Coordinates of C-alpha atoms and ligand atoms in Angstrom, one line a residue:
M1 CA 0.0 0.0 0.0
R2 CA 1.3 3.5 -0.9
D3 CA 2.1 6.0 1.9
Y4 CA -0.4 8.8 2.2
I5 CA -0.3 11.8 4.4
C6 CA -3.4 10.6 6.2
R7 CA -6.3 8.1 6.1
A8 CA -9.5 9.1 4.4
G9 CA -12.9 7.6 5.5
I10 CA -16.6 8.2 5.4
T11 CA -17.8 10.7 8.1
G12 CA -21.4 11.2 6.9
L13 CA -23.9 9.2 4.9
S14 CA -27.5 9.7 3.6
T15 CA -29.9 8.7 0.9
S16 CA -32.8 10.1 -1.1
I17 CA -35.5 7.5 -1.9
P18 CA -38.5 8.4 -4.0
E19 CA -41.9 7.6 -2.4
K20 CA -43.6 5.9 -5.3
V21 CA -43.3 2.1 -5.2
L22 CA -43.6 0.2 -8.5
T23 CA -44.2 -3.6 -7.7
N24 CA -43.8 -6.6 -10.0
Y25 CA -47.6 -6.8 -10.0
D26 CA -47.8 -3.3 -11.4
L27 CA -45.3 -4.3 -14.1
E28 CA -47.5 -7.3 -15.0
K29 CA -50.1 -4.8 -16.2
M30 CA -47.5 -2.9 -18.4
V31 CA -45.6 -5.7 -20.2
E32 CA -45.8 -9.5 -20.6
T33 CA -44.1 -10.6 -17.5
S34 CA -44.9 -12.0 -14.0
D35 CA -43.9 -11.5 -10.4
D36 CA -42.7 -15.1 -10.4
W37 CA -40.3 -14.6 -13.4
I38 CA -38.9 -11.3 -12.1
N39 CA -38.4 -12.6 -8.6
A40 CA -36.9 -15.9 -9.7
R41 CA -34.5 -14.3 -12.2
T42 CA -33.5 -11.2 -10.3
G43 CA -34.7 -11.3 -6.7
I44 CA -36.4 -7.9 -7.3
K45 CA -39.9 -7.4 -5.8
E46 CA -40.4 -3.7 -6.1
R47 CA -38.5 -0.5 -7.0
R48 CA -38.9 3.2 -6.4
I49 CA -39.8 5.7 -9.2
V50 CA -39.5 9.5 -9.1
E51 CA -42.3 11.9 -9.9
N52 CA -42.3 13.2 -13.4
D53 CA -41.2 16.7 -12.4
K54 CA -38.2 15.5 -10.3
T55 CA -34.6 15.1 -11.7
T56 CA -31.4 13.5 -10.7
C57 CA -30.2 16.8 -9.3
D58 CA -33.2 16.9 -6.9
L59 CA -32.3 13.5 -5.5
A60 CA -28.6 14.3 -5.4
C61 CA -29.2 17.5 -3.4
E62 CA -31.5 15.8 -0.8
A63 CA -29.0 13.0 -0.3
G64 CA -26.0 15.4 -0.3
Q65 CA -27.5 17.9 2.1
N66 CA -28.5 15.2 4.6
A67 CA -25.0 13.5 4.4
L68 CA -23.5 16.9 5.3
E69 CA -25.8 17.2 8.3
N70 CA -24.9 13.6 9.2
A71 CA -21.2 14.6 9.1
G72 CA -21.9 17.8 11.0
I73 CA -20.3 20.1 8.4
G74 CA -21.7 23.0 6.4
P75 CA -21.8 23.1 2.6
E76 CA -19.3 26.1 2.5
E77 CA -16.7 23.8 4.0
L78 CA -16.7 21.4 1.0
D79 CA -13.7 21.4 -1.3
L80 CA -15.2 19.2 -4.0
V81 CA -18.5 17.7 -5.1
I82 CA -18.5 14.6 -7.3
V83 CA -21.7 13.3 -8.7
A84 CA -21.6 9.8 -10.2
T85 CA -24.5 9.3 -12.6
N86 CA -25.7 7.8 -15.8
T87 CA -28.7 10.0 -15.9
P88 CA -27.5 13.6 -15.6
D89 CA -30.1 16.4 -15.8
M90 CA -28.4 17.4 -19.1
I91 CA -25.4 16.3 -21.1
F92 CA -23.9 19.5 -19.9
P93 CA -23.5 21.4 -17.6
A94 CA -22.5 18.7 -15.1
T95 CA -25.1 17.8 -12.6
A96 CA -22.4 18.2 -9.9
C97 CA -22.3 21.9 -10.7
L98 CA -26.1 22.2 -10.3
V99 CA -25.8 20.4 -7.0
Q100 CA -22.9 22.6 -5.9
D101 CA -24.9 25.7 -6.5
R102 CA -28.2 24.5 -5.0
I103 CA -26.7 23.2 -1.7
G104 CA -24.5 26.3 -1.4
A105 CA -21.1 24.6 -1.7
V106 CA -19.6 28.0 -2.7
N107 CA -15.9 27.0 -2.1
A108 CA -16.1 23.7 -3.9
G109 CA -15.0 22.4 -7.4
A110 CA -17.5 20.1 -9.0
F111 CA -17.6 17.4 -11.7
D112 CA -19.6 14.4 -12.9
L113 CA -18.1 11.0 -13.0
L114 CA -19.3 8.4 -15.6
A115 CA -18.4 4.8 -14.9
G116 CA -21.7 3.0 -15.3
C117 CA -23.2 1.6 -12.1
T118 CA -19.6 1.4 -10.7
G119 CA -19.5 5.3 -10.5
F120 CA -20.0 5.7 -6.8
I121 CA -17.0 3.4 -5.9
Y122 CA -14.9 5.2 -8.5
G123 CA -16.0 8.5 -6.9
L124 CA -15.1 7.4 -3.4
T125 CA -11.7 6.3 -4.7
V126 CA -11.1 9.8 -6.3
G127 CA -12.3 11.6 -3.2
Q128 CA -10.0 9.4 -1.1
Q129 CA -7.0 10.4 -3.2
Y130 CA -7.6 14.1 -2.6
V131 CA -8.1 13.7 1.1
A132 CA -5.4 11.2 1.8
A133 CA -2.8 13.2 -0.2
G134 CA -3.7 16.3 1.9
A135 CA -4.9 18.3 -1.1
Y136 CA -8.5 18.6 0.2
D137 CA -10.2 18.3 3.5
K138 CA -13.8 17.6 2.7
V139 CA -15.3 15.9 -0.4
L140 CA -18.9 15.1 -1.1
V141 CA -19.4 12.0 -3.3
I142 CA -23.0 11.3 -4.6
G143 CA -24.4 8.5 -6.6
A144 CA -27.8 9.6 -8.1
E145 CA -30.1 8.2 -10.8
T146 CA -33.4 8.7 -12.4
L147 CA -33.1 5.6 -14.6
S148 CA -36.9 5.5 -15.0
K149 CA -36.5 8.3 -17.5
I150 CA -34.2 6.4 -19.9
I151 CA -35.9 3.0 -19.7
N152 CA -38.2 1.7 -22.5
W153 CA -41.3 0.8 -20.4
K154 CA -42.4 -1.5 -23.2
D155 CA -39.2 -3.6 -23.1
R156 CA -39.6 -6.4 -20.6
N157 CA -35.9 -7.3 -20.9
T158 CA -34.9 -4.0 -19.1
C159 CA -37.8 -2.3 -17.6
V160 CA -38.2 -4.8 -14.7
L161 CA -34.6 -4.3 -13.5
F162 CA -34.1 -0.7 -12.6
G163 CA -35.2 1.9 -10.0
D164 CA -34.5 5.5 -9.0
G165 CA -32.7 6.9 -5.9
A166 CA -29.6 8.6 -4.6
G167 CA -27.0 8.1 -1.9
A168 CA -24.2 10.4 -0.7
A169 CA -21.1 10.2 1.5
V170 CA -18.8 12.8 3.0
V171 CA -15.1 11.8 2.7
Q172 CA -12.7 13.3 5.3
Q173 CA -9.6 12.4 7.3
V174 CA -10.2 9.7 9.9
P175 CA -7.8 8.3 12.6
R176 CA -5.0 6.0 11.1
E177 CA -6.6 2.7 12.2
Y178 CA -9.8 3.5 10.2
G179 CA -10.8 4.5 6.7
I180 CA -10.1 3.3 3.2
I181 CA -7.3 0.8 3.0
S182 CA -7.4 -0.4 -0.6
S183 CA -9.3 0.0 -3.9
V184 CA -9.3 -1.5 -7.3
L185 CA -10.6 0.1 -10.4
G186 CA -11.1 -1.8 -13.7
S187 CA -12.3 -1.2 -17.2
D188 CA -12.8 -3.3 -20.3
G189 CA -14.0 -1.0 -23.0
S190 CA -14.3 -3.9 -25.5
G191 CA -17.5 -4.7 -23.7
G192 CA -18.9 -1.2 -24.1
K193 CA -21.5 -2.4 -26.7
L194 CA -23.1 -4.8 -24.2
L195 CA -24.7 -2.0 -22.2
K196 CA -25.3 1.4 -23.7
L197 CA -27.6 4.3 -24.4
P198 CA -27.0 4.5 -28.2
A199 CA -28.1 8.0 -29.2
G200 CA -27.9 11.5 -28.0
G201 CA -24.1 11.8 -28.1
S202 CA -21.8 12.8 -30.9
K203 CA -22.0 9.4 -32.5
L204 CA -25.8 9.5 -33.1
P205 CA -27.1 13.0 -32.3
A206 CA -30.7 13.2 -31.4
S207 CA -33.0 13.3 -34.4
E208 CA -36.5 12.3 -35.3
E209 CA -35.1 9.0 -36.6
T210 CA -33.2 8.2 -33.4
V211 CA -36.3 8.8 -31.4
R212 CA -38.4 6.7 -33.8
Q213 CA -36.0 3.8 -33.4
G214 CA -36.0 4.0 -29.6
L215 CA -32.3 4.7 -29.4
H216 CA -32.5 6.9 -26.4
Y217 CA -33.3 4.0 -24.1
V218 CA -31.1 1.6 -22.2
D219 CA -29.8 -1.2 -24.5
M220 CA -28.4 -4.2 -22.8
S221 CA -27.2 -7.8 -23.6
G222 CA -28.4 -9.2 -20.3
R223 CA -26.7 -12.7 -20.5
E224 CA -23.3 -11.3 -21.4
V225 CA -23.5 -8.6 -18.7
F226 CA -24.5 -11.3 -16.2
K227 CA -21.4 -13.5 -16.9
F228 CA -19.1 -10.4 -16.7
A229 CA -20.7 -9.3 -13.5
V230 CA -20.3 -12.5 -11.6
R231 CA -16.6 -12.6 -12.6
A232 CA -15.9 -8.9 -11.8
M233 CA -17.7 -8.9 -8.5
G234 CA -16.0 -12.1 -7.2
E235 CA -12.5 -11.1 -8.4
G236 CA -13.0 -7.5 -7.3
T237 CA -13.8 -8.5 -3.7
R238 CA -10.9 -10.9 -3.5
K239 CA -8.5 -8.3 -4.9
A240 CA -9.5 -5.5 -2.6
L241 CA -8.9 -7.9 0.4
S242 CA -5.6 -9.3 -0.9
K243 CA -4.2 -5.9 -1.7
A244 CA -4.6 -5.1 2.0
G245 CA -3.1 -8.4 3.0
M246 CA -6.4 -9.7 4.1
G247 CA -8.5 -12.8 3.3
S248 CA -12.3 -13.4 3.2
E249 CA -12.2 -14.4 6.8
D250 CA -11.2 -10.8 7.7
L251 CA -14.3 -9.3 6.1
D252 CA -17.3 -8.3 8.3
L253 CA -19.7 -7.1 5.6
L254 CA -19.8 -7.1 1.8
I255 CA -21.8 -4.3 0.1
P256 CA -22.3 -5.4 -3.5
H257 CA -23.9 -3.5 -6.3
Q258 CA -27.6 -4.5 -6.2
A259 CA -28.3 -5.6 -9.7
N260 CA -29.5 -9.2 -9.3
I261 CA -29.6 -11.6 -6.4
R262 CA -28.2 -14.4 -8.6
I263 CA -25.2 -12.2 -9.4
I264 CA -24.7 -11.4 -5.7
D265 CA -25.0 -15.0 -4.6
T266 CA -22.6 -16.4 -7.2
A267 CA -20.0 -13.6 -6.7
A268 CA -20.1 -14.0 -2.9
K269 CA -19.5 -17.7 -3.3
K270 CA -16.6 -17.1 -5.7
A271 CA -15.1 -14.8 -3.1
G272 CA -15.6 -17.3 -0.3
I273 CA -18.1 -15.2 1.6
D274 CA -21.3 -16.6 3.2
M275 CA -24.5 -14.7 2.6
D276 CA -24.8 -13.8 6.3
R277 CA -22.0 -11.3 5.6
V278 CA -23.6 -9.8 2.5
L279 CA -26.0 -6.8 2.5
V280 CA -29.0 -7.4 0.1
N281 CA -31.8 -5.0 -0.6
V282 CA -32.3 -5.5 -4.3
D283 CA -35.7 -6.9 -3.5
R284 CA -36.9 -3.5 -2.4
F285 CA -35.0 -1.1 -4.7
G286 CA -34.1 -3.0 -7.9
N287 CA -30.9 -1.8 -9.6
T288 CA -30.5 1.9 -8.9
S289 CA -27.1 2.0 -10.6
T290 CA -24.7 4.4 -8.9
A291 CA -27.1 4.9 -6.0
S292 CA -27.2 1.2 -5.1
V293 CA -24.0 0.9 -3.1
P294 CA -24.5 4.1 -1.0
I295 CA -28.2 3.2 -0.4
A296 CA -27.1 -0.3 0.8
L297 CA -24.2 1.1 2.9
C298 CA -26.5 3.6 4.5
E299 CA -29.1 0.9 5.3
A300 CA -26.4 -1.3 6.8
V301 CA -25.2 1.5 9.1
E302 CA -28.8 2.5 10.2
Q303 CA -29.6 -1.2 10.9
G304 CA -26.5 -1.6 13.1
K305 CA -25.0 -4.1 10.7
I306 CA -21.8 -2.1 10.5
K307 CA -20.0 -1.0 13.7
R308 CA -16.8 1.0 14.3
G309 CA -13.7 -1.2 13.4
D310 CA -15.6 -3.5 11.0
N311 CA -13.9 -4.3 7.7
I312 CA -16.3 -3.8 4.8
V313 CA -15.8 -4.2 1.1
M314 CA -17.9 -2.3 -1.5
V315 CA -17.9 -3.9 -5.0
G316 CA -19.6 -3.1 -8.2
F317 CA -19.8 -3.5 -12.0
G318 CA -21.5 -1.6 -14.8
A319 CA -21.5 0.0 -18.2
G320 CA -18.1 0.6 -19.8
L321 CA -17.6 -2.1 -18.9
T322 CA -16.2 -1.1 -15.5
W323 CA -15.8 -2.7 -12.2
A324 CA -14.4 -1.5 -8.8
S325 CA -13.9 -2.6 -5.2
L326 CA -12.9 -0.8 -2.1
L327 CA -12.0 -2.0 1.4
M328 CA -12.4 0.2 4.4
T329 CA -12.4 -0.1 8.2
W330 CA -15.5 1.6 9.3
Y331 CA -15.1 4.8 11.5
Ligands
ACO1 N1 -40.6 -11.4 -18.0 C1 -40.7 -12.6 -18.6 N2 -39.9 -13.1 -19.5 C2 -38.8 -12.4 -19.8 C3 -38.5 -11.1 -19.2 C4 -39.5 -10.6 -18.3 N3 -39.3 -9.4 -17.7 N4 -37.4 -10.6 -19.7 C5 -36.9 -11.5 -20.5 N5 -37.7 -12.6 -20.6 C6 -37.6 -13.8 -21.4 C7 -36.6 -13.6 -22.5 O1 -37.3 -13.0 -23.7 C8 -36.2 -15.0 -22.8 O2 -37.2 -15.7 -23.6 P1 -36.7 -16.6 -24.8 O3 -35.9 -17.7 -24.2 O4 -38.0 -17.1 -25.4 O5 -35.9 -15.8 -25.7 C9 -36.2 -15.7 -21.4 O6 -37.0 -14.8 -20.6 C10 -34.8 -15.9 -20.8 O7 -34.1 -14.7 -21.0 P2 -32.6 -14.5 -20.5 O8 -32.1 -13.2 -21.0 O9 -31.9 -15.8 -20.9 O10 -32.8 -14.5 -18.9 P3 -31.7 -14.5 -17.9 O11 -31.8 -15.7 -17.0 O12 -30.3 -14.2 -18.4 O13 -32.1 -13.2 -17.0 C11 -31.5 -10.9 -16.8 C12 -32.2 -12.0 -17.6 C13 -32.3 -10.8 -15.5 C14 -31.6 -9.6 -17.5 C15 -30.1 -11.3 -16.5 O14 -29.4 -11.7 -17.6 C16 -29.3 -10.3 -15.8 O15 -29.6 -9.9 -14.6 N6 -28.3 -9.8 -16.4 C17 -27.4 -8.7 -15.9 C18 -28.1 -7.4 -16.1 C19 -27.5 -6.3 -15.2 O16 -27.1 -6.5 -14.1 N7 -27.6 -5.1 -15.8 C20 -27.2 -4.0 -15.1 C21 -25.8 -3.6 -15.4 S1 -25.3 -2.3 -14.4 C22 -25.4 -0.8 -15.2 O17 -24.4 -0.2 -15.5 C23 -26.7 -0.3 -15.6

């Protein structure tokens, strides 16, 4: 492990969860599917959907402001705001800048981070570098999504999987025996075609034709992504532990990206971790992409499943293709 000036850890956490619940039974009325199929193939029972007039920035601000409160710091103390998202309010300006303005982080820089569903773990790693190097004191990392706005609600292959939400963490210096110990970032762009939003960028600018062909919706090769996910999550977990000289027996809780219970089960098995040490809430939220790990982390802390001194690993995969894992001793 490299020498840093100090250890960086999470000092505040919060979420923003939309009120509206969309169950598998609701979806049965929208596409040809069933609660049985969705539950058996994914473990999802329901997900949350934002109101039409709400945006990713709205969810990000709520989660971010509450995380600052939880950390006991004011917005003007922030040095940096990072928003990991696949569903920014606009292509530009960055949603992070909208958040920075709305929450009053007047002394902070701000940028969006695009790494598929892995974005939050990428963001934590970036925030950690600034804090541990002594460059910045306080960084706000947010994972926020309104995936419901880019899903084809007539496509049963994708519309049953995703949900909306946000989670945020404040990254600051913590005592040496706590905080982030290791992280692993990975990318395999050759798999970029497996999970994409084809139009709206410079390759296929928005036109009547792209809209007619439904190219502004999530396009996914589910089976291929599944195979990649199982491998990436299993290996990612093992690598974060081994980089810190630890084994699976040293882990207290695994916080995996919540995409599919079968992916989580198999990946945990591959990493040698029994399901008693794995946080699962995919049944209630579906795949909220960058928000899934911070929502699960926050839930684990609130439910007392994580206590000071516990070793936890966050692991995720997503569009890119990307994957990442991060090991920290909870402060
Ligand atoms: N209801 C009923 N039947 C369905 C549904 C549905 N909602 N969706 C697909 N089917 C059908 C298919 O059409 C197919 O029928 P066919 O055999 O007649 O062609 C059959 O069910 C089996 O389809 P598969 O794709 O083989 O099903 P699989 O077991 O692979 O499960 C799933 C599909 C759930 C999508 C799985 O592949 C998966 O979870 N993949 C990973 C997806 C993922 O995690 N994506 C998020 C990535 S993260 C990010 O960055 C956004």
